[in-house]
Short mmCIF file of C-alpha atoms (C1' of nucleotides) in Angstrom, two decimals:
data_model
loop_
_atom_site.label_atom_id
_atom_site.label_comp_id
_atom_site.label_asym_id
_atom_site.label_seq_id
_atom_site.Cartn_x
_atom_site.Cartn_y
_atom_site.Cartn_z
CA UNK E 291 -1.19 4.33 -1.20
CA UNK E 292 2.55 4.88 -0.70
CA UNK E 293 5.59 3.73 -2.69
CA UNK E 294 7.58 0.67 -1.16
CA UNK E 295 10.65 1.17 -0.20
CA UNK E 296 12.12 -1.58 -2.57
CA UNK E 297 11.02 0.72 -5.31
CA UNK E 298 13.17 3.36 -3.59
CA UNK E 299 16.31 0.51 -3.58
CA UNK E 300 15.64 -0.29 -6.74
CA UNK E 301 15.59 3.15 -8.23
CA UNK E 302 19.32 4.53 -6.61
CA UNK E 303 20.73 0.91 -7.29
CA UNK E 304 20.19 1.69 -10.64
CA UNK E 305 20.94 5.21 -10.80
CA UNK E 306 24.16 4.06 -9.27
CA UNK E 307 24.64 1.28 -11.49
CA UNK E 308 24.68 3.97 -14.30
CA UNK E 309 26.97 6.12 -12.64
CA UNK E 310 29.56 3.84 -13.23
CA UNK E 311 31.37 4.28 -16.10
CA UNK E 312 32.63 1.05 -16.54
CA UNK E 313 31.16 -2.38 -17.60
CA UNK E 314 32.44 -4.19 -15.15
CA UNK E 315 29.39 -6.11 -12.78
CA UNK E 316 28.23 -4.52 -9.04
CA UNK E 317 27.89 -6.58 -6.49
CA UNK E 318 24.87 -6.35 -4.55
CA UNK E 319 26.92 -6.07 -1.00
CA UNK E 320 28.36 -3.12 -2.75
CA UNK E 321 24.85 -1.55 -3.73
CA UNK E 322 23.49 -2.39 -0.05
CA UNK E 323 26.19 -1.06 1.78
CA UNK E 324 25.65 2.24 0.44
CA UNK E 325 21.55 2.25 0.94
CA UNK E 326 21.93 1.13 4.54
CA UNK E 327 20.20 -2.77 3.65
CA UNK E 328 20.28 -6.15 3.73
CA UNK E 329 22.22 -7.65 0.68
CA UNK E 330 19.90 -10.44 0.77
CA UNK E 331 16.84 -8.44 0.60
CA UNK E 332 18.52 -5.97 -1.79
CA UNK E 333 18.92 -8.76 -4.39
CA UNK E 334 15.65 -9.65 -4.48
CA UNK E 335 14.57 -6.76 -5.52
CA UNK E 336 17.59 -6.55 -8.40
CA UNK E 337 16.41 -10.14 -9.26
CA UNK E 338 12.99 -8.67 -10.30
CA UNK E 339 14.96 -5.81 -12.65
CA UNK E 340 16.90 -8.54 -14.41
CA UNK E 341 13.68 -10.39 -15.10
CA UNK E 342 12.39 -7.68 -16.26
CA UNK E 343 15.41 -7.34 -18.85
CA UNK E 344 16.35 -4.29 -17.26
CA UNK E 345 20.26 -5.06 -16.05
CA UNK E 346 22.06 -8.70 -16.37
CA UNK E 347 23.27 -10.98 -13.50
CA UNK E 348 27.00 -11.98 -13.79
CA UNK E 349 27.33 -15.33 -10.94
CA UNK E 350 30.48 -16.88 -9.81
CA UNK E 351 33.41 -14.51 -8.06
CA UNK E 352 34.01 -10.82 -9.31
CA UNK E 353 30.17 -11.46 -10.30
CA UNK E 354 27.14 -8.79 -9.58
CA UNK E 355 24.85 -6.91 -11.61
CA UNK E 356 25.30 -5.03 -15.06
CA UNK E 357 23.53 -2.91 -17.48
CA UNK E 358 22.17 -4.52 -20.36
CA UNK E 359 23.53 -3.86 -23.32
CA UNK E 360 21.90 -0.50 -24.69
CA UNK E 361 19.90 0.10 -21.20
CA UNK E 362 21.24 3.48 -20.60
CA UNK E 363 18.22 5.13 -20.99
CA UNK E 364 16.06 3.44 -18.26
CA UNK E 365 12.75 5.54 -17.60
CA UNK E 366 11.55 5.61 -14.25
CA UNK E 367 8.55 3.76 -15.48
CA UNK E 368 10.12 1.48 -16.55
CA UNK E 369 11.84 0.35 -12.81
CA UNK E 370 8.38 1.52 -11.20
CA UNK E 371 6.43 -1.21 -13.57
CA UNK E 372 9.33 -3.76 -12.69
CA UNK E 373 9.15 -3.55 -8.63
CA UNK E 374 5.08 -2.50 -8.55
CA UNK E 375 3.33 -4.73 -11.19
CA UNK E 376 2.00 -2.71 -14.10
CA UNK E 377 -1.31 -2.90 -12.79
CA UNK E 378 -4.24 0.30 -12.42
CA UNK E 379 -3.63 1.67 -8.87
CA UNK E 380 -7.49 2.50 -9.02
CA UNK E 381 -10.33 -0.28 -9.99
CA UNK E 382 -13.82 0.48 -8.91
CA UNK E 383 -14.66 -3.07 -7.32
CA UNK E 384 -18.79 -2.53 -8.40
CA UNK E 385 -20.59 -4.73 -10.83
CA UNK E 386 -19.09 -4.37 -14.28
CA UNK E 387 -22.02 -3.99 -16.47
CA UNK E 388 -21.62 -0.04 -16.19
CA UNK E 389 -18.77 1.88 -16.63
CA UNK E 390 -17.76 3.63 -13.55
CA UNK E 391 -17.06 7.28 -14.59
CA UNK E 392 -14.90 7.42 -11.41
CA UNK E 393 -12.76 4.96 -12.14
CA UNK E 394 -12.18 6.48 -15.89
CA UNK E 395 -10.98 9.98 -13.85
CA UNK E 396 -8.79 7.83 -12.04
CA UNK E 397 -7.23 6.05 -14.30
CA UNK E 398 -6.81 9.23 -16.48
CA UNK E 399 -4.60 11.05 -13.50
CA UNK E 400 -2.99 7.81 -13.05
CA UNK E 401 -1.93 8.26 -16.79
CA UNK E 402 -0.87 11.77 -16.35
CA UNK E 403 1.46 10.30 -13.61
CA UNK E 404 3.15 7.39 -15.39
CA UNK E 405 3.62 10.14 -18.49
CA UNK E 406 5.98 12.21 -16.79
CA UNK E 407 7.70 8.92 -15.48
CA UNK E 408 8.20 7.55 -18.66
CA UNK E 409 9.71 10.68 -20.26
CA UNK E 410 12.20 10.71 -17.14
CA UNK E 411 15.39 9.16 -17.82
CA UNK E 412 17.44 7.80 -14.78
CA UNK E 413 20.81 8.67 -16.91
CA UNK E 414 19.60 12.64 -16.98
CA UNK E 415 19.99 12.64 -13.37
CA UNK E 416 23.84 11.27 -14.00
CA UNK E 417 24.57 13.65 -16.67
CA UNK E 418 23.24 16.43 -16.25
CA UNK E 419 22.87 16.50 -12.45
CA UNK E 420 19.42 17.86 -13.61
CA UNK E 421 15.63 17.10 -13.37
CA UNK E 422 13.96 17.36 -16.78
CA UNK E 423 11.46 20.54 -16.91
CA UNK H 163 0.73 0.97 -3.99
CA UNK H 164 -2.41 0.67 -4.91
CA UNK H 165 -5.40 3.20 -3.95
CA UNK H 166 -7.25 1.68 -1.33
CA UNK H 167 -10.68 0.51 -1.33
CA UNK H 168 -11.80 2.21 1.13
CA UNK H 169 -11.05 5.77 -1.78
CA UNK H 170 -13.46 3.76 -3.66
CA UNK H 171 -16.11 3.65 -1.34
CA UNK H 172 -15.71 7.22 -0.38
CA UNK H 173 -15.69 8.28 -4.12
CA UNK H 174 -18.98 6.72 -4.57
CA UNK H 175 -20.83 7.44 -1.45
CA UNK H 176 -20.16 11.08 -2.42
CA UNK H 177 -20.81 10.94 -5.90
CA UNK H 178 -24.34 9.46 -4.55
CA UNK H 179 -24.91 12.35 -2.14
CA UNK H 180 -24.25 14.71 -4.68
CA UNK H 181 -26.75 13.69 -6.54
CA UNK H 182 -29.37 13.52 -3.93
CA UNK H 183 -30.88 16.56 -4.65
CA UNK H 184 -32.68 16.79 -1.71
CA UNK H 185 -30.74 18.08 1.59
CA UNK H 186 -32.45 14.98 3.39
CA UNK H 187 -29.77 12.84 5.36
CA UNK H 188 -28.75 9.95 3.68
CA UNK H 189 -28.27 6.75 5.84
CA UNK H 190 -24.96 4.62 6.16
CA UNK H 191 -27.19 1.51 5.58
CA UNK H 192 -28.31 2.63 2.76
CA UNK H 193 -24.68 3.56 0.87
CA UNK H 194 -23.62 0.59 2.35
CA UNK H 195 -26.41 -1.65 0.85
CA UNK H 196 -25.75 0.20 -2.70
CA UNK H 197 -21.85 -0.83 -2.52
CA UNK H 198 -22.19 -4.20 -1.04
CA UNK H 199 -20.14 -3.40 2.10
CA UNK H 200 -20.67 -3.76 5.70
CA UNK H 201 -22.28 -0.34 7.46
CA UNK H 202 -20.13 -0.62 10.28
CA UNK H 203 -17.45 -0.30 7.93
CA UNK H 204 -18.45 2.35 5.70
CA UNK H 205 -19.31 4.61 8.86
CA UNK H 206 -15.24 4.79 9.27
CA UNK H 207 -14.92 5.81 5.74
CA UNK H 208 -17.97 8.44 5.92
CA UNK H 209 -16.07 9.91 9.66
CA UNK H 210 -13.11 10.72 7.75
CA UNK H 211 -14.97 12.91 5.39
CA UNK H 212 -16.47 14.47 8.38
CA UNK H 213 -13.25 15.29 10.21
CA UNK H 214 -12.18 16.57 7.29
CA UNK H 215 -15.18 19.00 6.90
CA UNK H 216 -16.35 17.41 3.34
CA UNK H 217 -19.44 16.17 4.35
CA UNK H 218 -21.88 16.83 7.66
CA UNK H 219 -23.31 14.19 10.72
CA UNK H 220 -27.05 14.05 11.67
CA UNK H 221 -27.58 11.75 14.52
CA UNK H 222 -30.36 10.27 15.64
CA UNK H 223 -33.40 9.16 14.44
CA UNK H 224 -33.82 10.14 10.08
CA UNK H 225 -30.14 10.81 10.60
CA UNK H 226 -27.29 9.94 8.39
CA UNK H 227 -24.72 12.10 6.33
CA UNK H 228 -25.47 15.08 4.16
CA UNK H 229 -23.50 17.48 2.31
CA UNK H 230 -22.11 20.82 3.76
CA UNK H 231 -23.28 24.18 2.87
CA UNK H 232 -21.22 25.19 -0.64
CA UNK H 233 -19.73 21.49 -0.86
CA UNK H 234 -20.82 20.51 -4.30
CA UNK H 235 -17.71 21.57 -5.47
CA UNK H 236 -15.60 18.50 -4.24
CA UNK H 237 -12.69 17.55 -5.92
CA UNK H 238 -11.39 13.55 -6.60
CA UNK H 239 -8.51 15.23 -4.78
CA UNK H 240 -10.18 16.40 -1.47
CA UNK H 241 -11.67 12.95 -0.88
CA UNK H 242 -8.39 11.16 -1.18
CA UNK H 243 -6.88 13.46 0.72
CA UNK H 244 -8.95 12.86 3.23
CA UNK H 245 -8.91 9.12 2.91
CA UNK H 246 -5.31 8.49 2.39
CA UNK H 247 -3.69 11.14 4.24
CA UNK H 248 -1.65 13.78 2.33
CA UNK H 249 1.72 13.02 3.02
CA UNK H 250 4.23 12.09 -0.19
CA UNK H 251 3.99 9.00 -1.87
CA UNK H 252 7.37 8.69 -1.94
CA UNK H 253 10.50 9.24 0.54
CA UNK H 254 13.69 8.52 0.12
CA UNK H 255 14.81 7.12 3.41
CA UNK H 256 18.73 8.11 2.97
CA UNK H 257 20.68 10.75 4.57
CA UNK H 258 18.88 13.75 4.45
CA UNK H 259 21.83 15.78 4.08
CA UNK H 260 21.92 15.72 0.32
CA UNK H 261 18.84 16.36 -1.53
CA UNK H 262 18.20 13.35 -3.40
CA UNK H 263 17.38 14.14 -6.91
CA UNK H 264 15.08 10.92 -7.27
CA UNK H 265 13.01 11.60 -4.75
CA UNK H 266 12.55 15.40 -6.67
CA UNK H 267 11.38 13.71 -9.52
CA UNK H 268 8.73 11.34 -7.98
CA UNK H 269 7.29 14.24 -6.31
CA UNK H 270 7.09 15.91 -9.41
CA UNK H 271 5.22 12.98 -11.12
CA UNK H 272 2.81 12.96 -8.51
CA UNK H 273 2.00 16.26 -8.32
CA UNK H 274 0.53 15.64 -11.96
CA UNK H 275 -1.93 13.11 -10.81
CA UNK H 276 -2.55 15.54 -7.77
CA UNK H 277 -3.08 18.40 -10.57
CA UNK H 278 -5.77 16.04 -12.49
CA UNK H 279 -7.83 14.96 -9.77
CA UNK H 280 -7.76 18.55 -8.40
CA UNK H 281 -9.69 19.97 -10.73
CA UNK H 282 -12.19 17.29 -11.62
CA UNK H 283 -15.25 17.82 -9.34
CA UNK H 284 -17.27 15.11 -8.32
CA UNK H 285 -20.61 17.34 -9.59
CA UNK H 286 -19.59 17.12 -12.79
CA UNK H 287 -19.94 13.45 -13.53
CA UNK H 288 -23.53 13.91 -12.12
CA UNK H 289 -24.25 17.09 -13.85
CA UNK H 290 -22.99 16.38 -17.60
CA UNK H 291 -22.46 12.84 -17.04
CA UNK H 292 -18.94 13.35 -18.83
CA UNK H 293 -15.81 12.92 -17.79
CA UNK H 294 -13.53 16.39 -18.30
CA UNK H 295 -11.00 16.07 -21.15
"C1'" DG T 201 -55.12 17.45 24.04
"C1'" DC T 202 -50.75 17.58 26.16
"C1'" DG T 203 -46.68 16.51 28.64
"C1'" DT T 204 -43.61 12.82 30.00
"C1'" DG T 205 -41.26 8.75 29.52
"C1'" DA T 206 -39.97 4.71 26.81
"C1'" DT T 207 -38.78 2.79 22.51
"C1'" DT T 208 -36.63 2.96 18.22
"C1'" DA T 209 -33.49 4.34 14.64
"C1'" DC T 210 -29.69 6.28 13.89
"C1'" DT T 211 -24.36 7.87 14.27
"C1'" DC T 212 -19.88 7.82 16.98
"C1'" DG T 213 -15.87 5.85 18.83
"C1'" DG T 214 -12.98 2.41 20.61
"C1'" DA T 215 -11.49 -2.32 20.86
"C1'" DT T 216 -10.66 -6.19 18.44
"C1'" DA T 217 -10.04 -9.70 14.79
"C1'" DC T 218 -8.44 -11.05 10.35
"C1'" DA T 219 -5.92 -10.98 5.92
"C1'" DA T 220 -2.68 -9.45 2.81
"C1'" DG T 221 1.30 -7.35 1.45
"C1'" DA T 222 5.74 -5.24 2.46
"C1'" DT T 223 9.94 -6.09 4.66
"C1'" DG T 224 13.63 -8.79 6.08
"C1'" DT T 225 16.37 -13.21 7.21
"C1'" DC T 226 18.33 -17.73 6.44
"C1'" DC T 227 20.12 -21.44 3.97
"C1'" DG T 228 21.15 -24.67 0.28
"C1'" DA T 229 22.45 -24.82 -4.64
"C1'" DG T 230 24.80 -23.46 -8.62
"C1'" DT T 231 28.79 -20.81 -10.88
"C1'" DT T 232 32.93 -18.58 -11.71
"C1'" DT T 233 37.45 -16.93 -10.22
"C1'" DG T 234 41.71 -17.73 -8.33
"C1'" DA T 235 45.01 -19.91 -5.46
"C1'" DG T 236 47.48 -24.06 -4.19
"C1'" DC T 237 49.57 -28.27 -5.13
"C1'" DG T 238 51.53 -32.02 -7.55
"C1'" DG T 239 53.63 -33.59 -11.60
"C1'" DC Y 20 55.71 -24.43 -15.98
"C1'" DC Y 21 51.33 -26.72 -16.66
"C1'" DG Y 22 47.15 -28.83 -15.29
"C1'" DC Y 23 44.18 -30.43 -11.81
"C1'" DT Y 24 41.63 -29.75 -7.62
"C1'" DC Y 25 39.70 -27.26 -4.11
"C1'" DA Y 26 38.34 -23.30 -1.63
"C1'" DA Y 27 36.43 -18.75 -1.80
"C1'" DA Y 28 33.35 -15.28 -3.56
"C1'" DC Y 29 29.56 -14.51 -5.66
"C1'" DT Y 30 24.31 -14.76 -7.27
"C1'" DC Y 31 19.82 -17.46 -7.31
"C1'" DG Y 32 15.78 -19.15 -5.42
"C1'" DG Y 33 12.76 -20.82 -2.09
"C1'" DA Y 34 11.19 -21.08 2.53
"C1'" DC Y 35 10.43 -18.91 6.33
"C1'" DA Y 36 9.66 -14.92 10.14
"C1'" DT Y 37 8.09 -10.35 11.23
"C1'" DC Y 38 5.74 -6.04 10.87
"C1'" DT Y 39 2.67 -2.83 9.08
"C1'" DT Y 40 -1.52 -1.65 6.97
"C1'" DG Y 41 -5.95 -2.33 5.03
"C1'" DT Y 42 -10.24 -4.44 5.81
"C1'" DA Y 43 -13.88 -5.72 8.59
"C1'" DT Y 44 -16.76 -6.80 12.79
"C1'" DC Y 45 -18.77 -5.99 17.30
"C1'" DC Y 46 -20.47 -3.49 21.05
"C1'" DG Y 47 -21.47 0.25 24.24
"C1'" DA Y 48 -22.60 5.21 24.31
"C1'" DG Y 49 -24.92 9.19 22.85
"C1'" DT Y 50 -28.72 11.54 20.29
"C1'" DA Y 51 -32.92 12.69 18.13
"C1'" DA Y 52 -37.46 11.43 16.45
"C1'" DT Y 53 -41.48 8.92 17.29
"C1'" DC Y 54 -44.73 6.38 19.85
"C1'" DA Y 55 -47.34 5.15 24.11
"C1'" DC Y 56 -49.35 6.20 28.09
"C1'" DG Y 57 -51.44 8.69 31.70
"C1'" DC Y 58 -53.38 12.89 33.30
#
DNA sequence: GCGTGATTACTCGGATACAAGATGTCCGAGTTTGAGCGG
DNA sequence: CCGCTCAAACTCGGACATCTTGTATCCGAGTAATCACGC
């Protein structure tokens, strides 16, 4: 029960990716210089944020990765869902005639979790060099 | 990052000995058989919980596991404590020099899962049979 | 009836096996930029 | 100076290799209750 490390990638790429003023595409040896990783590992993990709509892939020379369009205000969630699957981190494996009342406690702290993820916005950190609350 | 199963099975064997009434040992074979696991593996679960002085050992003969003195007050938070360790579920595995502002906010999102499963007891789904909140 | 030993029913702990997922590497294919070269 | 070609710089995607961790099994050791046996 631990956070992967591409999740970790993914998040500063992306916080990086922000950072940058201009429109103009990353590469990934770039981004992987700067985390200490492999390039080629690094873009598989960026590959899995484009497909989930959250930046664009620009091929060919001077190419890399870019924001989408109005994807400023990226929630951690939203990366999280994209590296981690979206699935419950908690399912009570018994027979599923009766509802398991632990699983419904864990899936309720699982919630509180993911609401204080979603509400995060990677650009605050840019901006205001602040965490929220 | 996903809880493990083994959580589950911890969950539940307590949940069961807290509603034994009776201070009688209860058996691995018997939680086991209930759950559909092997004994041999749920007895590594069960040590865990003793090690971490949540639940008590009888050996021998009639023997099994049985609650400790004042522990019907479990939380979902002790056992996975116990289970999964207590370290962060997140680390940001960059120079340590400069706080990284990331890893502030995952901690902060988990410690409002922590927060929920903290105060739910396990007695309390046996007692009311409702789930708090 | 009583004490002693053997058997039985348990847990405990380590060693081991197996599977799955995370992590990381390599290479071929496609794509765009830009430079070089010939007209 | 213009257009064509070719090389270089990229990402993309799949196929591997490796490593860690979760999951599970097996067996010997220790312990306590119970049973059997003999006195």
């Amino acid at each position: 029960m631990r956070f992967s490390k591409a999740t970790n990638y993914a998040l500063h790429s992306m916080l990086f990716m922000i950072g940058e003023a201009s429109n103009k595409p990353v590469g990934v040896q770039y981004l992987a210089e700067k985390q200490g990783v492999s390039p080629a590992y690094l873009s598989k993990i960026l590959t899995k944020l484009v497909k989930a709509g959250l930046i664009d892939s620009v091929s060919g020379a001077n190419g890399g990765y870019t924001l989408g369009a109005q994807n400023k205000d990226v929630s951690f969630l939203d990366i999280i869902h994209a590296i981690e699957g979206t699935a419950s981190l908690f399912n009570c494996c018994l027979d599923g005639k009766t509802e398991c009342l632990i699983q419904k406690v864990m899936v309720s702290a699982e919630q509180a979790m993911e609401e204080r993820l979603m509400v995060q916005k990677l650009v605050d950190l840019v901006d205001q060099k602040a965490v929220g609350k």
